[in-house]
XYZ file of C-alpha atoms in Angstrom:
584
model
C 16.840 -8.893 76.835
C 13.133 -7.955 75.952
C 12.236 -6.313 72.906
C 11.454 -3.401 74.757
C 14.727 -3.174 76.507
C 16.536 -2.510 73.040
C 16.712 1.166 72.333
C 15.164 2.006 68.841
C 17.369 2.015 65.907
C 17.712 5.669 64.568
C 16.027 6.082 60.875
C 16.870 8.824 58.769
C 15.260 9.426 55.266
C 17.001 12.031 52.932
C 17.591 12.372 49.211
C 20.065 10.560 47.508
C 22.558 13.542 46.792
C 25.565 14.871 48.845
C 23.261 18.053 49.756
C 20.780 15.798 51.371
C 23.558 13.810 53.508
C 25.176 17.454 54.107
C 21.562 18.799 55.360
C 21.640 15.650 57.704
C 25.088 16.369 58.967
C 23.872 20.307 60.185
C 20.570 18.608 61.536
C 22.080 16.263 63.851
C 25.296 17.992 64.715
C 25.853 18.509 68.812
C 23.256 15.412 69.242
C 24.069 11.614 70.294
C 22.519 11.309 66.653
C 25.824 12.863 65.279
C 28.077 9.695 66.588
C 25.441 6.790 66.185
C 25.224 8.191 61.925
C 28.720 9.624 61.310
C 31.177 8.195 63.655
C 29.577 4.301 64.196
C 29.106 1.585 61.829
C 25.397 2.280 59.724
C 23.047 0.332 57.583
C 21.601 2.446 54.714
C 19.161 1.838 51.773
C 19.082 3.228 48.473
C 15.690 3.163 46.509
C 13.845 4.411 43.590
C 10.929 3.730 41.801
C 11.141 2.648 37.953
C 8.839 3.044 34.908
C 7.152 -0.180 35.979
C 5.996 1.273 39.161
C 8.331 -1.010 40.739
C 11.991 -0.347 42.814
C 15.403 -0.480 42.512
C 16.977 -1.370 45.773
C 20.578 -1.143 46.864
C 21.440 -2.368 50.703
C 24.755 -1.559 52.072
C 26.740 -1.089 55.234
C 29.351 1.093 55.892
C 31.875 2.539 58.724
C 32.148 6.215 57.025
C 28.464 6.709 55.319
C 30.142 10.189 54.043
C 32.931 8.232 52.308
C 30.930 5.579 50.898
C 28.101 7.863 49.457
C 30.594 10.140 47.759
C 32.065 6.688 46.055
C 28.146 5.252 44.992
C 27.978 8.908 43.639
C 31.042 9.662 41.862
C 33.070 6.554 41.355
C 30.545 3.699 40.869
C 28.381 4.894 38.230
C 31.839 4.847 35.810
C 32.130 1.135 36.165
C 28.351 0.140 36.814
C 25.680 0.628 34.908
C 23.263 0.442 38.183
C 24.742 2.999 39.728
C 24.489 5.542 36.584
C 20.979 4.793 36.569
C 20.816 5.767 40.563
C 22.501 9.136 40.045
C 20.596 9.942 37.057
C 17.446 9.477 38.189
C 15.416 12.331 39.598
C 13.639 10.842 42.893
C 15.820 8.720 44.651
C 15.900 7.940 48.171
C 18.601 6.986 50.854
C 17.777 5.861 54.385
C 20.388 5.731 56.958
C 20.011 3.284 59.749
C 22.429 3.784 62.916
C 21.991 1.962 66.525
C 24.494 2.288 69.536
C 25.243 -1.265 69.559
C 26.152 -1.208 65.906
C 29.567 -2.889 65.396
C 31.076 -4.394 61.540
C 29.630 -7.933 62.463
C 26.211 -6.819 63.649
C 25.757 -4.161 60.696
C 26.917 -6.881 58.588
C 24.240 -9.424 59.539
C 21.432 -6.850 59.369
C 22.395 -5.865 56.157
C 22.220 -9.449 55.022
C 18.771 -9.744 56.885
C 17.569 -6.727 55.028
C 18.636 -8.074 51.681
C 16.592 -11.013 52.886
C 13.615 -9.255 53.206
C 14.158 -6.896 50.056
C 14.616 -10.184 47.826
C 11.037 -11.513 49.206
C 9.447 -7.800 48.293
C 7.357 -8.432 45.529
C 7.524 -4.494 44.538
C 11.319 -4.944 44.581
C 12.122 -5.706 40.865
C 16.162 -5.463 41.165
C 18.682 -5.728 43.862
C 21.697 -4.117 43.110
C 23.713 -4.998 46.391
C 24.292 -9.172 45.886
C 26.707 -9.440 48.095
C 26.246 -12.466 50.812
C 27.634 -11.611 54.230
C 26.129 -14.085 56.903
C 28.048 -13.834 60.420
C 29.151 -16.321 62.529
C 28.673 -15.671 66.544
C 29.764 -12.004 67.730
C 28.734 -10.150 70.964
C 25.516 -8.275 70.075
C 23.922 -11.436 67.655
C 21.336 -11.791 69.689
C 20.064 -8.372 69.340
C 19.949 -8.620 65.863
C 16.461 -9.426 65.170
C 15.156 -7.442 67.743
C 17.049 -4.229 65.899
C 15.974 -5.266 62.828
C 12.366 -5.554 63.528
C 12.225 -2.044 65.696
C 14.143 -0.198 62.427
C 11.725 -1.951 59.981
C 8.598 -0.700 61.822
C 9.750 2.719 61.104
C 11.051 1.828 57.722
C 7.132 0.958 56.933
C 6.502 4.626 58.281
C 8.205 5.964 55.499
C 7.101 3.411 52.369
C 4.694 0.674 53.285
C 4.768 -0.580 49.515
C 8.580 -0.892 49.629
C 8.360 -2.238 53.314
C 5.384 -4.232 53.985
C 4.316 -6.443 57.222
C 7.303 -8.375 58.098
C 4.610 -11.405 58.465
C 3.553 -10.889 54.549
C 7.219 -11.131 53.568
C 7.890 -14.337 55.429
C 4.997 -15.754 54.012
C 6.359 -15.304 50.272
C 7.714 -18.288 48.149
C 10.273 -15.745 47.203
C 11.900 -15.353 50.971
C 11.334 -18.641 51.228
C 14.044 -19.721 48.684
C 16.023 -16.735 48.900
C 20.215 -17.346 49.074
C 19.963 -15.000 52.091
C 19.098 -17.076 55.037
C 21.250 -17.644 57.898
C 22.083 -21.080 57.657
C 21.726 -23.584 60.314
C 24.905 -25.177 61.551
C 23.699 -28.507 59.766
C 23.219 -26.672 56.744
C 26.408 -24.565 56.702
C 28.502 -27.202 57.280
C 26.372 -29.226 54.192
C 27.575 -25.984 52.419
C 31.236 -25.563 52.883
C 31.239 -29.528 52.059
C 29.606 -29.388 48.694
C 32.008 -26.238 47.983
C 35.047 -28.155 48.916
C 34.126 -31.061 47.073
C 33.639 -28.818 43.989
C 36.768 -26.956 44.129
C 38.508 -30.227 44.557
C 37.274 -31.711 41.313
C 37.367 -28.636 39.329
C 40.999 -28.220 40.500
C 41.721 -31.999 39.566
C 39.993 -31.708 36.150
C 38.015 -34.838 37.281
C 34.536 -35.551 35.887
C 31.473 -37.849 36.335
C 30.813 -36.666 40.058
C 27.888 -36.813 42.017
C 27.208 -34.782 45.082
C 23.686 -36.295 46.703
C 22.156 -34.109 49.581
C 19.417 -36.428 50.819
C 16.628 -35.047 53.440
C 13.321 -35.172 54.287
C 10.610 -32.431 53.257
C 11.293 -29.622 55.602
C 14.836 -30.250 56.273
C 15.858 -27.060 54.455
C 17.006 -28.490 51.470
C 16.008 -25.542 48.995
C 17.419 -23.044 51.314
C 20.932 -24.827 50.824
C 20.835 -25.151 47.098
C 19.691 -21.627 46.497
C 22.466 -20.451 48.449
C 25.262 -22.677 46.869
C 24.177 -21.961 43.514
C 24.165 -17.927 44.597
C 27.494 -18.519 46.217
C 29.069 -20.275 42.913
C 27.604 -17.360 40.408
C 29.298 -14.884 42.905
C 32.572 -16.675 42.641
C 32.448 -17.208 38.913
C 32.693 -13.323 38.642
C 34.939 -12.289 41.213
C 38.881 -12.455 40.748
C 39.090 -13.616 44.478
C 38.054 -16.934 43.513
C 39.876 -17.800 40.360
C 39.279 -21.516 40.419
C 35.684 -20.694 39.943
C 36.134 -18.218 37.059
C 33.753 -18.180 34.387
C 31.861 -21.618 35.296
C 28.962 -22.697 33.557
C 26.114 -23.447 36.071
C 22.674 -24.714 35.585
C 19.827 -25.155 37.873
C 17.249 -27.698 37.206
C 14.115 -27.785 38.685
C 10.819 -30.453 37.564
C 8.237 -28.444 39.401
C 6.380 -25.847 37.254
C 5.574 -23.766 41.074
C 9.152 -23.670 41.896
C 10.521 -23.004 38.660
C 8.659 -19.606 38.538
C 10.296 -18.935 41.966
C 13.893 -19.394 41.229
C 13.434 -17.369 38.066
C 12.198 -14.497 39.764
C 14.586 -14.554 42.376
C 18.054 -14.714 39.857
C 15.917 -11.992 37.742
C 15.974 -9.946 40.902
C 19.302 -10.249 41.683
C 20.437 -9.533 38.177
C 21.938 -12.889 37.441
C 19.373 -13.908 34.698
C 16.779 -11.448 32.317
C 13.696 -12.678 31.310
C 14.827 -13.894 28.181
C 16.855 -16.831 29.162
C 15.597 -19.978 29.968
C 18.795 -21.864 30.132
C 20.265 -20.946 33.238
C 17.009 -22.193 35.145
C 14.870 -24.824 33.284
C 13.643 -28.320 33.528
C 15.275 -31.214 33.050
C 14.079 -32.059 29.447
C 15.119 -29.036 28.184
C 18.591 -29.196 30.097
C 19.080 -32.294 28.278
C 17.527 -31.319 24.952
C 19.892 -28.306 24.771
C 23.087 -29.767 25.910
C 25.396 -32.200 24.125
C 27.293 -34.623 26.400
C 30.516 -33.574 24.199
C 30.585 -30.144 25.686
C 29.701 -30.692 29.582
C 28.637 -27.741 31.774
C 30.919 -27.612 34.847
C 27.815 -27.752 37.333
C 24.360 -28.468 37.299
C 22.179 -28.352 40.753
C 19.230 -29.974 40.441
C 16.577 -29.203 43.356
C 14.173 -32.225 44.148
C 15.832 -34.879 42.192
C 13.222 -37.196 43.187
C 10.830 -35.784 40.823
C 12.995 -36.458 37.969
C 11.751 -39.082 35.486
C 13.036 -42.676 35.408
C 11.287 -43.641 32.415
C 10.611 -42.311 29.030
C 7.487 -40.398 27.858
C 6.640 -38.570 24.824
C 8.400 -35.491 26.079
C 11.347 -37.595 27.138
C 13.139 -40.473 25.137
C 15.594 -41.505 27.440
C 15.592 -43.861 30.050
C 16.769 -41.895 33.557
C 17.139 -38.071 33.874
C 19.430 -38.284 36.584
C 21.916 -40.360 34.764
C 21.430 -38.204 31.229
C 22.317 -34.714 33.432
C 25.286 -36.373 34.971
C 26.580 -37.241 31.233
C 26.129 -33.307 30.850
C 28.045 -32.007 33.593
C 31.223 -32.236 35.522
C 29.672 -32.251 38.870
C 25.749 -32.682 39.564
C 24.559 -31.766 42.967
C 21.226 -33.209 43.592
C 18.684 -32.454 46.385
C 16.727 -35.995 46.603
C 14.253 -37.365 49.052
C 12.533 -40.599 48.054
C 9.658 -40.042 50.240
C 8.506 -37.364 47.812
C 8.691 -39.504 44.662
C 4.674 -38.885 43.572
C 4.508 -40.219 39.872
C 5.196 -43.778 38.442
C 7.506 -42.129 35.866
C 9.528 -40.995 38.805
C 9.542 -44.258 40.759
C 12.752 -45.568 42.031
C 12.949 -48.983 43.519
C 14.911 -49.637 46.410
C 17.973 -51.422 44.530
C 17.778 -47.924 42.017
C 18.005 -45.387 45.234
C 21.065 -47.903 46.612
C 23.139 -47.308 43.341
C 22.339 -43.438 43.494
C 23.354 -43.370 47.248
C 26.528 -45.882 46.323
C 27.878 -43.645 43.537
C 27.919 -40.615 45.730
C 29.029 -42.521 48.749
C 31.479 -44.263 46.768
C 33.022 -40.561 46.198
C 32.794 -39.433 49.902
C 30.141 -37.079 48.298
C 26.675 -38.005 50.302
C 25.389 -35.781 52.589
C 22.313 -36.009 55.257
C 19.813 -33.199 56.684
C 18.531 -34.653 59.699
C 17.151 -31.570 61.274
C 13.218 -30.639 60.584
C 13.173 -26.987 60.128
C 9.788 -26.417 58.273
C 7.561 -27.300 61.330
C 7.982 -25.903 64.416
C 6.536 -29.091 66.356
C 8.448 -31.619 68.723
C 9.666 -34.535 68.188
C 6.695 -36.771 69.269
C 4.237 -34.608 66.976
C 6.724 -35.115 64.004
C 6.724 -38.756 64.772
C 2.991 -38.706 65.153
C 2.712 -37.791 61.290
C 5.257 -39.697 60.115
C 3.625 -42.826 61.459
C 0.585 -41.994 59.192
C 2.816 -42.523 56.080
C 5.852 -44.574 56.775
C 5.673 -48.596 56.967
C 3.901 -48.496 60.233
C 0.797 -47.096 58.658
C -0.336 -46.424 62.310
C -2.472 -44.029 64.173
C -0.510 -43.463 67.756
C -1.925 -41.952 70.678
C -1.274 -37.782 70.393
C 0.627 -36.312 72.986
C 0.152 -32.650 73.552
C 3.175 -30.715 71.692
C 5.680 -29.103 74.035
C 6.467 -26.511 71.255
C 2.688 -25.364 71.059
C 2.314 -26.773 67.427
C -1.402 -26.386 66.655
C -2.575 -30.178 65.411
C -6.305 -30.282 65.635
C -8.804 -33.238 64.136
C -12.176 -32.293 62.772
C -15.093 -34.244 62.252
C -16.558 -31.294 59.793
C -14.569 -30.346 56.672
C -16.618 -26.922 56.450
C -15.378 -26.069 60.047
C -11.933 -26.750 59.237
C -12.261 -24.396 56.236
C -13.641 -21.790 58.086
C -10.606 -22.392 60.355
C -8.301 -21.902 58.082
C -10.043 -18.828 56.490
C -9.602 -17.195 59.992
C -5.878 -17.894 60.107
C -5.469 -16.794 56.544
C -7.225 -13.490 57.384
C -4.984 -12.419 60.409
C -1.846 -11.747 57.965
C -0.113 -10.146 60.936
C -0.216 -13.294 63.433
C -0.810 -16.311 61.060
C -0.219 -15.647 57.671
C -0.746 -17.536 54.839
C -2.901 -20.715 55.368
C -4.450 -22.925 52.817
C -6.636 -26.274 52.152
C -4.838 -29.175 50.181
C -6.208 -32.704 49.601
C -5.207 -35.738 48.536
C -5.941 -36.407 44.422
C -9.356 -38.236 44.591
C -11.212 -35.849 43.184
C -11.537 -35.387 38.990
C -9.518 -32.490 37.730
C -7.789 -31.675 34.429
C -6.329 -28.651 32.954
C -9.147 -28.801 30.372
C -12.739 -26.958 31.019
C -15.741 -29.349 32.080
C -18.014 -29.954 29.053
C -20.708 -28.053 31.483
C -19.039 -25.084 31.728
C -18.508 -25.489 35.958
C -15.563 -25.925 37.903
C -13.658 -28.897 38.847
C -14.894 -29.356 42.534
C -13.572 -31.183 46.030
C -16.367 -32.654 48.030
C -15.661 -33.766 51.561
C -18.569 -34.340 53.659
C -20.624 -31.069 53.749
C -17.652 -28.901 51.929
C -17.566 -28.478 48.114
C -14.861 -26.029 47.104
C -13.072 -25.667 43.411
C -9.657 -27.574 42.565
C -6.665 -25.410 42.301
C -5.492 -23.110 39.610
C -9.580 -22.512 38.428
C -10.655 -19.136 40.210
C -9.845 -16.182 38.175
C -6.818 -14.167 39.255
C -5.603 -10.700 38.808
C -3.044 -10.359 36.059
C -0.807 -8.968 38.498
C -0.345 -12.102 40.622
C -0.677 -14.981 37.973
C 3.307 -15.164 38.279
C 3.061 -15.615 42.137
C 3.114 -19.168 43.632
C -0.582 -20.710 44.174
C -0.469 -20.033 47.753
C 0.762 -16.710 47.559
C -2.595 -15.658 45.448
C -5.196 -13.968 47.419
C -8.295 -16.279 45.598
C -6.918 -19.664 46.309
C -8.205 -19.314 49.942
C -11.102 -20.425 48.136
C -9.497 -23.639 46.486
C -8.209 -27.036 47.178
C -4.580 -27.398 46.596
C -2.775 -30.487 45.410
C 0.920 -32.127 45.581
C 1.357 -30.789 42.586
C 0.667 -27.042 43.811
C 2.037 -27.310 47.267
C 5.032 -29.410 46.667
C 8.371 -27.565 47.622
C 6.109 -24.638 49.589
C 4.844 -24.176 52.977
C 1.966 -22.978 54.686
C 1.708 -21.326 58.304
C -1.444 -23.148 58.886
C -2.402 -26.123 56.719
C -5.806 -27.667 56.424
C -5.471 -31.243 54.755
C -8.590 -33.230 53.543
C -7.579 -37.178 53.237
C -9.566 -38.143 50.755
C -11.326 -41.554 50.033
C -8.342 -43.457 49.099
C -6.797 -43.440 52.454
C -8.725 -45.960 54.494
C -8.524 -47.371 57.896
C -8.912 -51.247 57.860
C -7.612 -53.923 59.800
C -5.942 -52.011 62.236
C -3.844 -49.893 59.867
C -3.951 -47.470 57.597
C -4.483 -48.595 53.965
C -4.222 -47.000 50.448
C -7.417 -48.041 48.062
C -5.833 -46.938 44.478
C -9.550 -47.582 43.305
C -10.497 -44.423 44.914
C -8.070 -42.013 43.624
C -8.036 -39.561 40.538
C -3.988 -39.416 40.449
C -3.522 -41.281 37.165
C 0.417 -40.380 37.566
C 0.618 -42.494 40.397
C -2.051 -45.391 39.840
C -1.129 -46.709 36.637
C 1.532 -49.612 36.060
C 5.228 -49.272 35.335
C 7.939 -51.497 34.331
C 10.346 -52.539 37.027
C 14.111 -51.837 36.296
C 14.979 -54.813 38.367
C 12.545 -57.434 36.435
C 11.487 -55.833 33.575
C 7.811 -56.504 34.504
C 4.812 -54.434 34.791
C 3.542 -53.643 38.167
C 1.672 -51.378 40.544
C 3.431 -49.224 42.911
C 0.479 -46.943 43.991
C 0.858 -48.312 47.777
C 4.031 -46.438 47.925
C 3.100 -43.386 45.788
C 0.051 -42.573 47.613
C 1.890 -42.621 50.858
C 4.140 -40.007 49.505
C 1.164 -38.000 48.393
C 0.019 -37.830 51.572
C 3.229 -37.394 53.256
C 3.708 -34.532 51.170
C 0.604 -32.819 52.495
C 0.438 -33.745 56.175
C 4.162 -31.994 56.264
C 3.122 -28.235 54.846
C 2.232 -26.712 58.102
C 4.807 -24.433 59.771
C 2.405 -23.657 62.941
C -0.262 -26.000 62.647
C -1.866 -28.633 60.730
C -5.716 -29.555 60.469
C -6.994 -32.983 59.235
C -10.305 -33.935 58.156
C -10.620 -37.738 56.717
C -13.488 -38.335 54.470
C -13.053 -42.268 55.318
C -15.614 -42.551 58.686
C -13.326 -45.170 60.240
C -10.239 -43.259 59.499
C -11.899 -40.046 60.730
C -13.306 -41.848 64.173
C -9.699 -43.467 64.685
C -7.740 -40.142 64.486
C -10.265 -38.607 66.865
C -9.906 -41.513 69.059
C -6.212 -41.595 69.360
C -6.013 -37.638 69.327
C -8.712 -37.238 72.223
C -7.283 -39.871 74.197
């Protein structure tokens, strides 16, 4: 069925009080709208602006809008402060959404998608309904997205700040890490397996359990982890799941940009407040603040491949994952060895085997194999992987059957202009950025001459990331979401864990094409974290591991683009080889 074949939902805005609902009832009495709004299931949104000019929002669904509204107005304020605040506020609105296809499953699914979108709207400060209602198959499930989009367009006419363009929301880091996404079957099975294993362990009083979820970039690991964390929190505060009652749960994120995203989501959902720096923290902070003699129940670790495997000034231990496990009864770790970027994170193959074996011996090894980020066919994915895996080859390129936009550029400036055009088209393309291998000098400190640290590629010159001034209101946003960053070049340190609609990758001079294969030249890299020596655990000897780490760096950059990947190589031989195989 085409979008145009689906009837428009009925969307009505009223004041949030009994008088408003009574007035709506009189308005639609005797019309088809009366049945849709007062006899059929409906989805509803209650919202108000707070003192910070942000929104407090509640999303719900009901089979009886009269009864549910009275409950919210009379009974709920007696036991919940958020409902008391809604009732006491002067300017509170309620939107009721009806449709002739609505049944219980469809309204629950629309409610869930509405909460997903609200969690990604930057102007929403508090999202009061934190229930998760993802539905399995049902009769009208194929109509959900069409009905939702038509309803959203009507909501935008009511308040375009609270209901911005769908594409703008989908581009936000908060949306992409939200726990309200509809999981794929692979993610759903993984989530159930993790929760079943946690239940078994806690009921049996076991400890020292490692659940390892392994998957490459774009396989949906972050959404899976976010969903598991959110549901565990819900269970720990519910009498329906006594085995999870009052659990102590921590989330560890070793990536600064992603740390901000998780904290913002949990604050929006009311799980933490702005002063809580323990529930979601970096590994070193967690290790310092928790004693192995008083273990927390569950620790979830996002991107465990970013944990340190040797000591440094801020961390005096030998392995952060080991130290985390000593402080937790159950550790759930998301892991991708192909995204290890620094020598202090480096794992030898024997180390990786030990981690896998520990999880596997407890029947706790889970693999995510489906590529969810890049809307590309298998041949295109293999073309990209061949560049950075052990083959180090540029394969002949075949046109993508899914329409994935992969291009090779001879001019970096032209690539930049194309990325800017994509980024400007927010309705169709959305957030697009340039990124590059770390082959140009950059430090947090300013240059002595007062100028910016720059990336120079061919005739293109742009500042490295995190240098251009931004409005104070957007500083809390992830790097790619800040408007001024379209005129910067991102690195793995600002883009890892995030995606872009179109990603322009500048492959710097550390990546060359010689003797029929791609090679990495550490002397051309400015990534000190990847090119200095480290002590191997197997032999105790100092060794360079830059060949693997620089390949991983390129792998991270090449897997950011959802709809398109644009490439410019500084090395002439590599640029010519890419063009030759692409055009062949």
